[in-house]
mmCIF file of C-alpha atoms and ligand atoms in Angstrom:
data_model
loop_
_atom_site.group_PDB
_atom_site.id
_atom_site.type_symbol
_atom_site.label_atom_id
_atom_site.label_comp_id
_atom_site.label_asym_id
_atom_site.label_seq_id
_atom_site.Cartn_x
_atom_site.Cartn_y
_atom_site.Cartn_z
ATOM 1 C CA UNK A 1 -65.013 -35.877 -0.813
ATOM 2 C CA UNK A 2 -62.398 -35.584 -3.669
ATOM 3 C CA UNK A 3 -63.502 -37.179 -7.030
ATOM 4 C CA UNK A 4 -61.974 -36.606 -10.887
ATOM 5 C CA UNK A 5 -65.782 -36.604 -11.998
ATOM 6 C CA UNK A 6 -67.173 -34.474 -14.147
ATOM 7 C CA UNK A 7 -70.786 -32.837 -12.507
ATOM 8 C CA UNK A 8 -72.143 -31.756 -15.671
ATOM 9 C CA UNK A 9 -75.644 -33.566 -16.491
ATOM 10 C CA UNK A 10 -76.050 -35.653 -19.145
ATOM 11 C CA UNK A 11 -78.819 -36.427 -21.511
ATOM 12 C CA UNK A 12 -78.589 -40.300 -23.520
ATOM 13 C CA UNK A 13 -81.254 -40.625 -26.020
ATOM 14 C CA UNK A 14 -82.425 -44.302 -26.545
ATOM 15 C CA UNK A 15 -84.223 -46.329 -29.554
ATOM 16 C CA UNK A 16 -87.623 -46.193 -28.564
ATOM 17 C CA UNK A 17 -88.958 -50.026 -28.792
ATOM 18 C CA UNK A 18 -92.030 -51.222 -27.046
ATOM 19 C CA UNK A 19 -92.506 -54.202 -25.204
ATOM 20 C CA UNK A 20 -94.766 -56.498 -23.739
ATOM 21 C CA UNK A 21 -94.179 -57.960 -20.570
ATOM 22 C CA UNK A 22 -95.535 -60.892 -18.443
ATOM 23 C CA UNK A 23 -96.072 -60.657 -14.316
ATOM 24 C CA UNK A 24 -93.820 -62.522 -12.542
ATOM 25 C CA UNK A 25 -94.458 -61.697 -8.872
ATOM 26 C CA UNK A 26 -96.489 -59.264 -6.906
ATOM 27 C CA UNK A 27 -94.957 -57.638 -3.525
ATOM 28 C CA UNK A 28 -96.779 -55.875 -1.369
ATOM 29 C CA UNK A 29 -94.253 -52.907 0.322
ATOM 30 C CA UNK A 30 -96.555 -50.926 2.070
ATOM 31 C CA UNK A 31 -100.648 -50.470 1.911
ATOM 32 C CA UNK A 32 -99.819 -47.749 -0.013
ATOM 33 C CA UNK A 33 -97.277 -49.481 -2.377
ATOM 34 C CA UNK A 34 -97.041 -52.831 -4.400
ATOM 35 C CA UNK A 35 -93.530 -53.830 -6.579
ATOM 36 C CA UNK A 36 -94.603 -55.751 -9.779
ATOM 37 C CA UNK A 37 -91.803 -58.026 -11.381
ATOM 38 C CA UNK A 38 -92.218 -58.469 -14.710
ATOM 39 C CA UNK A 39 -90.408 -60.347 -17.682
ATOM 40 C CA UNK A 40 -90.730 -60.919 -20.870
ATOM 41 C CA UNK A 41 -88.074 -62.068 -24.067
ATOM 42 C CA UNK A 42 -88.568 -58.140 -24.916
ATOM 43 C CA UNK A 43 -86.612 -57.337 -22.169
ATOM 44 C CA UNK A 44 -83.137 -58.723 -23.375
ATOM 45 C CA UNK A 45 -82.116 -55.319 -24.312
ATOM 46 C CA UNK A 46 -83.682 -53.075 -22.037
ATOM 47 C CA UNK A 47 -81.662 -50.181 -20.660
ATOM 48 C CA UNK A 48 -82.629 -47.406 -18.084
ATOM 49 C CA UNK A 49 -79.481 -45.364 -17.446
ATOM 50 C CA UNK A 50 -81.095 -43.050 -14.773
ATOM 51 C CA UNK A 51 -83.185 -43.386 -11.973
ATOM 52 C CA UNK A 52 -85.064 -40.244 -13.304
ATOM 53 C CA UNK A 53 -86.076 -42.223 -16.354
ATOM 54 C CA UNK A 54 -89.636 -43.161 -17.196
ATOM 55 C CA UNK A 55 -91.258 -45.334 -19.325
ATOM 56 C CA UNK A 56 -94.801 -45.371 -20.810
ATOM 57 C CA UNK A 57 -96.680 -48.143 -19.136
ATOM 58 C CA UNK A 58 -99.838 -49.729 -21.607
ATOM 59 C CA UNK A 59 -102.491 -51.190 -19.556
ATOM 60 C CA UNK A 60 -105.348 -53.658 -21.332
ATOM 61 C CA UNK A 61 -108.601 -51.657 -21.093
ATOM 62 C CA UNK A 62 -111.135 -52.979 -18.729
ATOM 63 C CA UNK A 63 -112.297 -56.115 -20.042
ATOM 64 C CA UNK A 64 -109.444 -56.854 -22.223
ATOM 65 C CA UNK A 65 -106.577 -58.588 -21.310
ATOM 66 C CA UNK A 66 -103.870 -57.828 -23.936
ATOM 67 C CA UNK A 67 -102.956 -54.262 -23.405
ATOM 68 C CA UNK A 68 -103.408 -52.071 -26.965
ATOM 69 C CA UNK A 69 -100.032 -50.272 -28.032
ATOM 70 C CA UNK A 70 -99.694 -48.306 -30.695
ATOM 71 C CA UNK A 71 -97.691 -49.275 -33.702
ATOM 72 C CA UNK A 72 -93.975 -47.812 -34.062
ATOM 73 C CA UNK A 73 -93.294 -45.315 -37.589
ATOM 74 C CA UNK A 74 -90.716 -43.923 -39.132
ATOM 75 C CA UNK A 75 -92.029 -41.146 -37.144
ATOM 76 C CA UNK A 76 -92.259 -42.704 -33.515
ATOM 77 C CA UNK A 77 -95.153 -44.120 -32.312
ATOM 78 C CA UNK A 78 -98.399 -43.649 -34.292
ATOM 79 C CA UNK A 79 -102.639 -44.877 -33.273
ATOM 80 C CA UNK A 80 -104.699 -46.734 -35.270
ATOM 81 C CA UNK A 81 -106.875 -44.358 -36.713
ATOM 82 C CA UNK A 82 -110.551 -44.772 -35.289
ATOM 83 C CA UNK A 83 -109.710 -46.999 -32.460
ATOM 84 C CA UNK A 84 -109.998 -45.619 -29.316
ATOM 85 C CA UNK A 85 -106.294 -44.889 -27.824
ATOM 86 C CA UNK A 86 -103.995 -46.891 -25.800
ATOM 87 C CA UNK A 87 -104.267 -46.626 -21.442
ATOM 88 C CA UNK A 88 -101.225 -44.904 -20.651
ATOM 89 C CA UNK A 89 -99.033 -43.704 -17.563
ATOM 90 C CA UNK A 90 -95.582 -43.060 -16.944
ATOM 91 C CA UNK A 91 -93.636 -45.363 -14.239
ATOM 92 C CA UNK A 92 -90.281 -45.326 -12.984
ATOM 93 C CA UNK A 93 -88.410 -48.432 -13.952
ATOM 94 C CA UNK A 94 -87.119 -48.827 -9.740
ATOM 95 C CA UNK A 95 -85.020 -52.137 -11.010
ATOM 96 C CA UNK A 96 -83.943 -53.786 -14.166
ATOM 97 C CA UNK A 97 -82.036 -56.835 -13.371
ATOM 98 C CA UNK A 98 -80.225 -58.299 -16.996
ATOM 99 C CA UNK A 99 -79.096 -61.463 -15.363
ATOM 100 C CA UNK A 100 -82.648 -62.647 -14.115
ATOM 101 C CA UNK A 101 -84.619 -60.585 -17.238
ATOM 102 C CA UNK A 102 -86.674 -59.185 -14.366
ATOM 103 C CA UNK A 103 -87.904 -55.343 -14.356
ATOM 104 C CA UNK A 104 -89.395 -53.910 -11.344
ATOM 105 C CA UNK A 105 -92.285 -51.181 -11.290
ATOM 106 C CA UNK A 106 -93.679 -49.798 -7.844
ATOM 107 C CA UNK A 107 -96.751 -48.285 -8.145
ATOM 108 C CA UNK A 108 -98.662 -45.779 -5.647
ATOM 109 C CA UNK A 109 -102.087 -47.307 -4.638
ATOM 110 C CA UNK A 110 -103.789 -44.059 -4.158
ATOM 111 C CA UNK A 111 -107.131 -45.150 -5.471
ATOM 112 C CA UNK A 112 -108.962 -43.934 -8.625
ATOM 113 C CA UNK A 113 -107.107 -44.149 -12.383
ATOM 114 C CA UNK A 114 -106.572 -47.184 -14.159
ATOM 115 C CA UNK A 115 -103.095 -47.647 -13.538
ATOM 116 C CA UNK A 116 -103.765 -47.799 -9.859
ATOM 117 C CA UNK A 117 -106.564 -49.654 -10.367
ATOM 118 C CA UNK A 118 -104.389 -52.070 -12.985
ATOM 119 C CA UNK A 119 -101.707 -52.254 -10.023
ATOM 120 C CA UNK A 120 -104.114 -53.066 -6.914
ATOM 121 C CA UNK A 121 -105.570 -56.252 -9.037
ATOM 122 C CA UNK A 122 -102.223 -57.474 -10.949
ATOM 123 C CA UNK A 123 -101.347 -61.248 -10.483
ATOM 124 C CA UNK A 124 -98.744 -63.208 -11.774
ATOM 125 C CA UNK A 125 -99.534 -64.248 -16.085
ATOM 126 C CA UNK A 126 -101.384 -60.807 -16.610
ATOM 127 C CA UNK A 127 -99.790 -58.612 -19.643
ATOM 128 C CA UNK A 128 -98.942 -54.897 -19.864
ATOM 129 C CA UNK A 129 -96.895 -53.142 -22.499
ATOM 130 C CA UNK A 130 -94.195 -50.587 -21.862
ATOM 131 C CA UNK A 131 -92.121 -47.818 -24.446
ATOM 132 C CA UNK A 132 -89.262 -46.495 -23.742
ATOM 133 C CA UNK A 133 -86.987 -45.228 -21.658
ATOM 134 C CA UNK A 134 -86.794 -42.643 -24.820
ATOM 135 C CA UNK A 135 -83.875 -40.691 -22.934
ATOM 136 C CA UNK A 136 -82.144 -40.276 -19.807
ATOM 137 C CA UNK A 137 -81.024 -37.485 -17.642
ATOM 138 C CA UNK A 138 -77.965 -38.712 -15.852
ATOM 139 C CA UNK A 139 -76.881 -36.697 -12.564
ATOM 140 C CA UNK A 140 -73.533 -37.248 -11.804
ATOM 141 C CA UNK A 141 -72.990 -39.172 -8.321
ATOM 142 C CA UNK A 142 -69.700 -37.595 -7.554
ATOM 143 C CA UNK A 143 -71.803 -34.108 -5.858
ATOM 144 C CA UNK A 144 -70.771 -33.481 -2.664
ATOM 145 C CA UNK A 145 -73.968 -34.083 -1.545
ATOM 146 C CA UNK A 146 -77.691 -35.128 -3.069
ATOM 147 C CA UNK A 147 -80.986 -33.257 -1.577
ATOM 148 C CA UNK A 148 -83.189 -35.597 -3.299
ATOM 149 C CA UNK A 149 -87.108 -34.392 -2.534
ATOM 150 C CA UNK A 150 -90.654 -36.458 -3.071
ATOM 151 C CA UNK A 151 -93.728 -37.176 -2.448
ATOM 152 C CA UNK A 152 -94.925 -41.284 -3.387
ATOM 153 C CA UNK A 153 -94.989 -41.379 -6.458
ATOM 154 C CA UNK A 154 -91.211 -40.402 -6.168
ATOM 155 C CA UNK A 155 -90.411 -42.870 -3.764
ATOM 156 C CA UNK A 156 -89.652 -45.577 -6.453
ATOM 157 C CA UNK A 157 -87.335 -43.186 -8.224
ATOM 158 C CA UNK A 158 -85.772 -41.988 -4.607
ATOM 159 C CA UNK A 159 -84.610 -45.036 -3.717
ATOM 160 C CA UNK A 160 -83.318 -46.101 -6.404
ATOM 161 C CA UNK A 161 -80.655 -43.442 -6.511
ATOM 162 C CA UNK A 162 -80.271 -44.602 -2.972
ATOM 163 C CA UNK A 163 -79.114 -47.599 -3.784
ATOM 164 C CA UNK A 164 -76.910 -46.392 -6.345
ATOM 165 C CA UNK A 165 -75.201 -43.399 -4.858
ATOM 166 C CA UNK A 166 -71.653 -44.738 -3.443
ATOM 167 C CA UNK A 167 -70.255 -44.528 0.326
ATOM 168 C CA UNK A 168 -68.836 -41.244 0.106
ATOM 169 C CA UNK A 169 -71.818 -39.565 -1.102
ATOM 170 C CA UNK A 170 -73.928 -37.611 1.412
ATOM 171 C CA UNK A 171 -77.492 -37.868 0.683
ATOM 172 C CA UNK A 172 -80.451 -35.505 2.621
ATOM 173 C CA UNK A 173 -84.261 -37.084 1.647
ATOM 174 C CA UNK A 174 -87.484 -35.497 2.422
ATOM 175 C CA UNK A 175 -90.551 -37.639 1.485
ATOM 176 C CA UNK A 176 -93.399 -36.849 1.940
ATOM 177 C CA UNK A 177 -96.229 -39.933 2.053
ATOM 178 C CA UNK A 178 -99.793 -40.635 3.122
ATOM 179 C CA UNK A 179 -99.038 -41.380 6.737
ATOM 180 C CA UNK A 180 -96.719 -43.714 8.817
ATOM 181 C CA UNK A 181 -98.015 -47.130 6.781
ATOM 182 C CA UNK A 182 -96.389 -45.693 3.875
ATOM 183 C CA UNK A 183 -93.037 -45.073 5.559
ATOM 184 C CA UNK A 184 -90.753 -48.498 3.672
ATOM 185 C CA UNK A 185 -86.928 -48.992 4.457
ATOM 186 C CA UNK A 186 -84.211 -47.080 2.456
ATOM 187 C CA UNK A 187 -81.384 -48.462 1.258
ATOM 188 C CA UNK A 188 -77.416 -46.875 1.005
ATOM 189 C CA UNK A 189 -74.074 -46.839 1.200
ATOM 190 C CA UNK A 190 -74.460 -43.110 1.303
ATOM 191 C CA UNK A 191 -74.352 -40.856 3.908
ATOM 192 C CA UNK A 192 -78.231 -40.718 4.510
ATOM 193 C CA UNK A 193 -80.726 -38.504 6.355
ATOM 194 C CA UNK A 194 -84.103 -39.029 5.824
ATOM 195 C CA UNK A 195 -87.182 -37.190 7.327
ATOM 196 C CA UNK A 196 -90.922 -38.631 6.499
ATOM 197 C CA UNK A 197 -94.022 -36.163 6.550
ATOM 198 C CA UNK A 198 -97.196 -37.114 6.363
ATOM 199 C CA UNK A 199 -99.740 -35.778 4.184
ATOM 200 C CA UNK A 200 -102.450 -33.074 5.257
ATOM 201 C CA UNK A 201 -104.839 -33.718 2.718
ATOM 202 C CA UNK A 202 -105.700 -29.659 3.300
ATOM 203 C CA UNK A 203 -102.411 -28.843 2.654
ATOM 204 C CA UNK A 204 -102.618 -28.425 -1.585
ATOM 205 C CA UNK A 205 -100.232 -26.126 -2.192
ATOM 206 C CA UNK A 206 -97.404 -28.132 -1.173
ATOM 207 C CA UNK A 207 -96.843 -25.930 1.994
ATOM 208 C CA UNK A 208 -95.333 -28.385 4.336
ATOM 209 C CA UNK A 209 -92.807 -30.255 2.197
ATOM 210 C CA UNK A 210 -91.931 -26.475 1.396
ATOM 211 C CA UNK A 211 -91.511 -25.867 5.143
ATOM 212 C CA UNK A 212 -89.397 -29.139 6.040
ATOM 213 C CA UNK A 213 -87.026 -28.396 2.907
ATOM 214 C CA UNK A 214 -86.448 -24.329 3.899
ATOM 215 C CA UNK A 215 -85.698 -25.899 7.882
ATOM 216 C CA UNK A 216 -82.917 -27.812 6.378
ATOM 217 C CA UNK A 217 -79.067 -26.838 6.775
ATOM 218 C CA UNK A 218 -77.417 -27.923 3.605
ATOM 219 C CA UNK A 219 -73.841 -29.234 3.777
ATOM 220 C CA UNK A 220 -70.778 -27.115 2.330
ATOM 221 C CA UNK A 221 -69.565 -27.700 -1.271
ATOM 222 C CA UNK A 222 -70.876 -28.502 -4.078
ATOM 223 C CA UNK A 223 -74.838 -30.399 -4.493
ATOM 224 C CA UNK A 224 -77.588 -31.689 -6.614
ATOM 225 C CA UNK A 225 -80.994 -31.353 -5.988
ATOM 226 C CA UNK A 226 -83.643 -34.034 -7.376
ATOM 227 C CA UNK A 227 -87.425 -33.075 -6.423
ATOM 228 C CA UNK A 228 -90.506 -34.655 -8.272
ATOM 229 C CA UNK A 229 -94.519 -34.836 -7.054
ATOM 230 C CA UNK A 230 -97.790 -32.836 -7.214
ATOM 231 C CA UNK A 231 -97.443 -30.170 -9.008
ATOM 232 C CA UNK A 232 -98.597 -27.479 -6.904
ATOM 233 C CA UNK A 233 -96.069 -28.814 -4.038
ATOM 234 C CA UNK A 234 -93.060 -29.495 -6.609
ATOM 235 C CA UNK A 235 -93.537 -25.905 -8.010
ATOM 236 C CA UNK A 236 -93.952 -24.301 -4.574
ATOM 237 C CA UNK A 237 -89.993 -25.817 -3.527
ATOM 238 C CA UNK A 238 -88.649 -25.528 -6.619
ATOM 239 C CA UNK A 239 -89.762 -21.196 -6.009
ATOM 240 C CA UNK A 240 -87.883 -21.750 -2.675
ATOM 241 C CA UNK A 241 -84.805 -23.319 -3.777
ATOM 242 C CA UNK A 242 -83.883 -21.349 -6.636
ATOM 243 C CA UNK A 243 -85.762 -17.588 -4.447
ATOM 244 C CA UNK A 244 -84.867 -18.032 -1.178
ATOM 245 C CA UNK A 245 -82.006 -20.297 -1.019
ATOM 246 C CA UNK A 246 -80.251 -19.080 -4.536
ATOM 247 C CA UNK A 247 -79.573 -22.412 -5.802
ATOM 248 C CA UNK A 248 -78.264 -22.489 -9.132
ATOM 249 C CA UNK A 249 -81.287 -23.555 -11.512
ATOM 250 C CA UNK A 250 -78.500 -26.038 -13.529
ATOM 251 C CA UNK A 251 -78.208 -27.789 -9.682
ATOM 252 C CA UNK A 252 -81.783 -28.562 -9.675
ATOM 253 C CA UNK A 253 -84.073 -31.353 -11.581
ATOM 254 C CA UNK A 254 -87.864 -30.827 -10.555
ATOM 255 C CA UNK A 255 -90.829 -32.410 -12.285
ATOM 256 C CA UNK A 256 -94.457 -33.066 -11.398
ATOM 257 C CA UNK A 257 -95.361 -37.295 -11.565
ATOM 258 C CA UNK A 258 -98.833 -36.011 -11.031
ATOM 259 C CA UNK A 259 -101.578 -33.214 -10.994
ATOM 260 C CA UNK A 260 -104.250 -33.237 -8.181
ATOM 261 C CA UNK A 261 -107.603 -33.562 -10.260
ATOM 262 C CA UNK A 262 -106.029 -33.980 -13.467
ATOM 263 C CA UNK A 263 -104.873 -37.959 -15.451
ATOM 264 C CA UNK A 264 -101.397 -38.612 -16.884
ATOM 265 C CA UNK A 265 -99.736 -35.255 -15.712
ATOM 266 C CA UNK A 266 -96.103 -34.791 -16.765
ATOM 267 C CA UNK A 267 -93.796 -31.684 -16.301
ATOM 268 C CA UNK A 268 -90.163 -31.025 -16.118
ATOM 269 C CA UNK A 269 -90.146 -27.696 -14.126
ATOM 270 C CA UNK A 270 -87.871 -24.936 -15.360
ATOM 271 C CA UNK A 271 -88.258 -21.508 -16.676
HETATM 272 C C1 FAD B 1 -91.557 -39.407 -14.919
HETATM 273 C C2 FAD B 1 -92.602 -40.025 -14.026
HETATM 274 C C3 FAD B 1 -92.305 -41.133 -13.242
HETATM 275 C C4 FAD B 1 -93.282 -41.676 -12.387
HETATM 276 N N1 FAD B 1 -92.983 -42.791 -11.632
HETATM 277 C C5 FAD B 1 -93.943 -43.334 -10.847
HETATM 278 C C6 FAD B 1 -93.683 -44.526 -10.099
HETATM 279 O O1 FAD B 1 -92.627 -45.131 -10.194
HETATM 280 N N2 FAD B 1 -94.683 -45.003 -9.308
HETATM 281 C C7 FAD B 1 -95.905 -44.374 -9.212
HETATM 282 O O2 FAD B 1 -96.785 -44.864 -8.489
HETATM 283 N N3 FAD B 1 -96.176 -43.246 -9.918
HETATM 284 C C8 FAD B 1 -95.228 -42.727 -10.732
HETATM 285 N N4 FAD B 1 -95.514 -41.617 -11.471
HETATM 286 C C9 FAD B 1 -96.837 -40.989 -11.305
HETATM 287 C C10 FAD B 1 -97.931 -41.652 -12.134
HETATM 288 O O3 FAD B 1 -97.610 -41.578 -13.508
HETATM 289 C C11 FAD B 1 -99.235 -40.872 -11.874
HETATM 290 O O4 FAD B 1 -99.577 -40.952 -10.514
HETATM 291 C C12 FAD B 1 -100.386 -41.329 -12.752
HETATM 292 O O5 FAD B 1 -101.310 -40.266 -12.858
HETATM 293 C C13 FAD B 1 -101.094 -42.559 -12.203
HETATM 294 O O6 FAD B 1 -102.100 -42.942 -13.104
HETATM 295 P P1 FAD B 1 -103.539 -43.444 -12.616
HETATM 296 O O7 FAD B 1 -104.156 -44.099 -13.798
HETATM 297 O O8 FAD B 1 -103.361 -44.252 -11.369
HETATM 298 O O9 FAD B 1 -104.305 -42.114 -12.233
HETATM 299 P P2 FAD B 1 -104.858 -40.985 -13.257
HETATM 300 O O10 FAD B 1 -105.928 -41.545 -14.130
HETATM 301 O O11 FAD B 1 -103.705 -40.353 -13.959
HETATM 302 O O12 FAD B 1 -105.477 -39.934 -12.229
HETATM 303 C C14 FAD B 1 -106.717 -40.198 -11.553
HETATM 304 C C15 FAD B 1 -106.806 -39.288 -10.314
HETATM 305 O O13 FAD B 1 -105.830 -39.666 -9.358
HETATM 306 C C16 FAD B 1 -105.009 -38.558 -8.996
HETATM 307 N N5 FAD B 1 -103.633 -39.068 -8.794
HETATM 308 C C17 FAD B 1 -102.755 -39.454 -9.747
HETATM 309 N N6 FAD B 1 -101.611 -39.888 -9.197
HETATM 310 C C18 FAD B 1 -101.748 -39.765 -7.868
HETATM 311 C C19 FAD B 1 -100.905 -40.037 -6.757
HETATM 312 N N7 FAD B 1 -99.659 -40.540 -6.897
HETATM 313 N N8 FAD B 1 -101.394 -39.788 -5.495
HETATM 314 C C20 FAD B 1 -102.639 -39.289 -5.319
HETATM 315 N N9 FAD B 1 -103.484 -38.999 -6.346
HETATM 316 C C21 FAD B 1 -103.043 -39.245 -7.604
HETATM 317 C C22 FAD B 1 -105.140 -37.566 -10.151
HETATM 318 O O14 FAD B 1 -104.944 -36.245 -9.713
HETATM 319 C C23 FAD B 1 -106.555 -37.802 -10.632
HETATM 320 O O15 FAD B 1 -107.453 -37.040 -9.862
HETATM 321 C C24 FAD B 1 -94.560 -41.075 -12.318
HETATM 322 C C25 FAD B 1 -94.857 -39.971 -13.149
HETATM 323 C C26 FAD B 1 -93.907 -39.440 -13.982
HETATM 324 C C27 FAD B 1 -94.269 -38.271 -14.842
#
């Protein structure tokens, strides 16, 4: 593949507004996965450049049906002192449509946390708040080819890069998901390979997603490799990509979307 594009990364900051949003529609993808449409006037000038982006999702607490958001300073966003703080999580925005004012989150249904919780109830009227995307960390599509690596809660993110990489990209996905149920269709005009694992809930170091990404024969030229998930599992390919394989750290985004046994984990992975 021949292309004038530049691969260099690049990082757009964004106003940080929040927003409060309305459900439209509720679609159940998988038992492990439901899409929530939402809209809302806020929307109008929404923007997520990336499909690594995240925003801050505000969920009412339970009882409540407004969700609480903090107020926005001079100084970004700041708590009403003495009140207790704001539900929080981070979500990929998976589609923002400007025509239709629609803006799709998928969220994992893996069981305990109020988000999940939030997401396994939602019905069309109910409110949540979002902030953000603050920034976004554009890859170039015009790599040679795209090793893009996840467990669920990176499936949102996954394929929407899918669906935005074009024909002559060549894109190698390793996902690994609670078991077949959670398996849902891709969508490309890329090259694609994909290869589904299924979780062995013994497995907590990450060990087999490891495995099935060191088995893999990577195409010539040059690539881009996207990985977010558990930590533990995240961490233990990243150590494989950059020791074993000697990929360039500047070729590779990795971040943990979650922390077995902890809430609200965030890291971008690099040393
Ligand atoms: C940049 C970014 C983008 C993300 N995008 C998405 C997305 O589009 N869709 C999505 O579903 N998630 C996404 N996540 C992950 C999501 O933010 C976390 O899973 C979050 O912890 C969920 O909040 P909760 O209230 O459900 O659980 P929490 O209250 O945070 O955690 C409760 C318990 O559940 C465990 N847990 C948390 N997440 C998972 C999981 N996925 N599988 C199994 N156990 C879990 C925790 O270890 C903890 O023990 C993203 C995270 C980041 C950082």
């Amino acid at each position: 593949m021949t292309t004038n594009n530049s691969l260099a990364v690049q990082r757009v900051r964004h106003t940080l507004k929040l927003r409060h949003l309305q459900v439209r529609r509720v679609q159940q993808l998988s038992p492990h996965l439901v899409r929530i449409t939402f809209t809302g006037d806020d929307l109008a000038d929404f923007v997520s450049a990336s499909f690594d982006d995240h925003i801050k999702v505000f969920f009412p607490a339970p009882g409540e049906v407004a969700p609480r958001m903090p107020e926005l300073g001079p100084n970004g966003p700041t708590f009403v002192e003495g009140a207790a703080r704001p539900i929080a999580r981070d979500y990929t925005p998976r589609r923002f449509d400007p025509a239709s004012g629609e803006l799709d989150i998928e969220f994992v249904l893996h069981g305990e946390g109020p988000a999940t919780t939030w997401a396994a109830q939602a019905k069309p009227g109910q409110q949540l708040g979002i902030g953000g995307p603050r920034g976004s960390f554009v890859i170039p599509t015009g790599f040679h080819w795209h090793l893009l690596i996840g467990d669920d809660s990176a499936l949102p993110a996954i394929a929407r890069r899918l669906e935005e990489l074009p024909a002559e990209a060549n894109a190698l996905v390793v996902l690994e998901v609670a078991d077949e149920t959670a398996q849902i269709p891709l969508h490309s005009a890329a090259h694609l390979t994909v290869q589904w694992l299924h979780r062995d809930p013994a497995d907590t170091a990450g060990l087999n997603l490891t495995e099935a990404v060191r088995q893999l024969s990577l195409p010539v030229g040059e690539g881009y490799v996207w990985a977010a998930g558990e930590l533990a599992a995240i961490q233990s390919v990243r150590k494989h990509l950059v020791g074993e394989r000697g990929i360039d750290k500047s070729r590779i985004r990795a971040a943990s979307y979650w922390k077995r046994g902890a809430i609200a984990s965030h890291e971008n992975l690099d040393d």
